[in-house]
Amino acid sequence: MTLTAYQAARSRAETPRAAEYRLMSQITGEMMEAERTGLKGAALMPALHRNREMWSAFSTDCGASGNGLPDALRAQIISLSLWVHRFTSDVVAGREPIGELIALNRTIMEGLHGERLAAA
């Protein structure tokens, strides 16, 4: 089976929450590796940029009409996205550690994982 066929099969079988969890896991792993290897400043940008993009996509989705999430949860996700954007700038500038971003993602992943288990 080719990689393209595998990816197509996975996308048909994967729930949106599972896809979010998988993406967040990949990006969080990249940030954890960057932290483990001691990267600082601009060297962190590839992982941080992907994290910002992901949170921006979450925010955009939550701001769209027709989103099925409760209004309060949507507002919280948008607020977290804004925090991630600001805090990432502080990480790049060396004023804050990347660990806070990792901790946030891991907390969200725990919630997504719990929802996946409850739905099964």
mmCIF file of C-alpha atoms in Angstrom:
data_model
loop_
_atom_site.group_PDB
_atom_site.id
_atom_site.type_symbol
_atom_site.label_atom_id
_atom_site.label_comp_id
_atom_site.label_asym_id
_atom_site.label_seq_id
_atom_site.Cartn_x
_atom_site.Cartn_y
_atom_site.Cartn_z
ATOM 1 C CA MET A 1 0.000 0.000 0.000
ATOM 2 C CA THR A 2 1.432 3.371 -0.915
ATOM 3 C CA LEU A 3 1.758 6.212 1.559
ATOM 4 C CA THR A 4 -0.923 8.198 -0.279
ATOM 5 C CA ALA A 5 -3.390 5.320 -0.051
ATOM 6 C CA TYR A 6 -2.634 4.891 3.647
ATOM 7 C CA GLN A 7 -3.163 8.614 4.306
ATOM 8 C CA ALA A 8 -6.440 8.589 2.374
ATOM 9 C CA ALA A 9 -7.702 5.576 4.340
ATOM 10 C CA ARG A 10 -6.715 7.187 7.631
ATOM 11 C CA SER A 11 -8.430 10.460 6.770
ATOM 12 C CA ARG A 12 -11.673 8.592 6.024
ATOM 13 C CA ALA A 13 -11.523 6.662 9.303
ATOM 14 C CA GLU A 14 -10.173 9.395 11.576
ATOM 15 C CA THR A 15 -12.571 11.583 13.541
ATOM 16 C CA PRO A 16 -11.924 15.331 13.692
ATOM 17 C CA ARG A 17 -10.917 15.049 17.368
ATOM 18 C CA ALA A 18 -8.512 12.225 16.558
ATOM 19 C CA ALA A 19 -6.971 14.325 13.782
ATOM 20 C CA GLU A 20 -6.621 17.278 16.176
ATOM 21 C CA TYR A 21 -5.004 15.017 18.760
ATOM 22 C CA ARG A 22 -2.588 13.556 16.190
ATOM 23 C CA LEU A 23 -1.585 17.001 14.886
ATOM 24 C CA MET A 24 -1.164 18.420 18.382
ATOM 25 C CA SER A 25 0.878 15.379 19.397
ATOM 26 C CA GLN A 26 3.237 15.798 16.433
ATOM 27 C CA ILE A 27 3.751 19.515 17.039
ATOM 28 C CA THR A 28 4.127 19.093 20.799
ATOM 29 C CA GLY A 29 6.710 16.374 20.156
ATOM 30 C CA GLU A 30 8.660 18.768 17.941
ATOM 31 C CA MET A 31 8.619 21.410 20.680
ATOM 32 C CA MET A 32 9.664 18.859 23.300
ATOM 33 C CA GLU A 33 12.585 17.782 21.104
ATOM 34 C CA ALA A 34 13.602 21.424 20.639
ATOM 35 C CA GLU A 35 13.486 21.927 24.407
ATOM 36 C CA ARG A 36 15.417 18.692 25.056
ATOM 37 C CA THR A 37 18.197 19.683 22.673
ATOM 38 C CA GLY A 38 18.438 23.157 24.184
ATOM 39 C CA LEU A 39 17.395 25.181 21.159
ATOM 40 C CA LYS A 40 16.839 28.874 21.842
ATOM 41 C CA GLY A 41 15.510 31.927 20.015
ATOM 42 C CA ALA A 42 15.199 31.713 16.245
ATOM 43 C CA ALA A 43 16.257 28.043 16.253
ATOM 44 C CA LEU A 44 12.889 27.275 17.862
ATOM 45 C CA MET A 45 10.937 28.927 15.036
ATOM 46 C CA PRO A 46 10.071 25.861 12.936
ATOM 47 C CA ALA A 47 8.315 24.137 15.835
ATOM 48 C CA LEU A 48 6.866 27.362 17.216
ATOM 49 C CA HIS A 49 5.575 28.424 13.814
ATOM 50 C CA ARG A 50 3.707 25.137 13.354
ATOM 51 C CA ASN A 51 2.239 25.504 16.837
ATOM 52 C CA ARG A 52 1.067 29.043 16.072
ATOM 53 C CA GLU A 53 -0.458 27.903 12.787
ATOM 54 C CA MET A 54 -2.326 25.110 14.532
ATOM 55 C CA TRP A 55 -3.728 27.407 17.220
ATOM 56 C CA SER A 56 -4.616 29.989 14.578
ATOM 57 C CA ALA A 57 -6.575 27.313 12.704
ATOM 58 C CA PHE A 58 -8.376 26.344 15.927
ATOM 59 C CA SER A 59 -9.250 29.995 16.529
ATOM 60 C CA THR A 60 -10.483 30.526 12.984
ATOM 61 C CA ASP A 61 -12.614 27.402 13.189
ATOM 62 C CA CYS A 62 -14.087 28.492 16.516
ATOM 63 C CA GLY A 63 -14.899 31.929 15.104
ATOM 64 C CA ALA A 64 -16.756 30.507 12.117
ATOM 65 C CA SER A 65 -20.521 30.460 12.066
ATOM 66 C CA GLY A 66 -21.884 26.973 12.192
ATOM 67 C CA ASN A 67 -19.210 25.678 14.576
ATOM 68 C CA GLY A 68 -20.942 23.097 16.758
ATOM 69 C CA LEU A 69 -18.970 23.705 19.937
ATOM 70 C CA PRO A 70 -20.654 25.559 22.817
ATOM 71 C CA ASP A 71 -20.087 29.328 22.701
ATOM 72 C CA ALA A 72 -18.164 29.366 26.000
ATOM 73 C CA LEU A 73 -15.741 26.669 24.805
ATOM 74 C CA ARG A 74 -15.255 28.443 21.491
ATOM 75 C CA ALA A 75 -14.422 31.668 23.348
ATOM 76 C CA GLN A 76 -11.934 29.835 25.580
ATOM 77 C CA ILE A 77 -10.169 28.284 22.584
ATOM 78 C CA ILE A 78 -9.952 31.677 20.862
ATOM 79 C CA SER A 79 -8.553 33.179 24.068
ATOM 80 C CA LEU A 80 -5.952 30.406 24.341
ATOM 81 C CA SER A 81 -4.984 30.987 20.717
ATOM 82 C CA LEU A 82 -4.373 34.675 21.407
ATOM 83 C CA TRP A 83 -2.269 33.755 24.451
ATOM 84 C CA VAL A 84 -0.238 31.254 22.395
ATOM 85 C CA HIS A 85 0.453 33.923 19.781
ATOM 86 C CA ARG A 86 1.689 36.462 22.373
ATOM 87 C CA PHE A 87 3.585 33.943 24.503
ATOM 88 C CA THR A 88 5.378 32.501 21.472
ATOM 89 C CA SER A 89 6.888 35.929 20.823
ATOM 90 C CA ASP A 90 8.191 35.936 24.385
ATOM 91 C CA VAL A 91 9.702 32.464 23.915
ATOM 92 C CA VAL A 92 11.511 33.531 20.742
ATOM 93 C CA ALA A 93 12.809 36.633 22.534
ATOM 94 C CA GLY A 94 14.125 34.457 25.369
ATOM 95 C CA ARG A 95 11.817 35.984 27.995
ATOM 96 C CA GLU A 96 9.809 32.800 28.568
ATOM 97 C CA PRO A 97 10.460 29.038 28.368
ATOM 98 C CA ILE A 98 8.938 26.852 25.673
ATOM 99 C CA GLY A 99 7.744 24.502 28.406
ATOM 100 C CA GLU A 100 4.614 26.569 29.031
ATOM 101 C CA LEU A 101 3.468 26.038 25.440
ATOM 102 C CA ILE A 102 4.225 22.341 25.736
ATOM 103 C CA ALA A 103 2.235 22.134 28.981
ATOM 104 C CA LEU A 104 -0.778 23.838 27.409
ATOM 105 C CA ASN A 105 -0.765 21.495 24.425
ATOM 106 C CA ARG A 106 -0.424 18.451 26.656
ATOM 107 C CA THR A 107 -3.375 19.588 28.775
ATOM 108 C CA ILE A 108 -5.524 20.025 25.670
ATOM 109 C CA MET A 109 -4.357 16.631 24.389
ATOM 110 C CA GLU A 110 -5.448 15.019 27.665
ATOM 111 C CA GLY A 111 -8.911 16.515 27.156
ATOM 112 C CA LEU A 112 -9.089 15.351 23.550
ATOM 113 C CA HIS A 113 -7.926 11.872 24.566
ATOM 114 C CA GLY A 114 -10.554 11.698 27.295
ATOM 115 C CA GLU A 115 -13.285 12.699 24.820
ATOM 116 C CA ARG A 116 -12.072 10.049 22.373
ATOM 117 C CA LEU A 117 -12.288 7.378 25.074
ATOM 118 C CA ALA A 118 -15.746 8.520 26.174
ATOM 119 C CA ALA A 119 -17.000 8.358 22.573
ATOM 120 C CA ALA A 120 -15.666 4.812 22.052
#
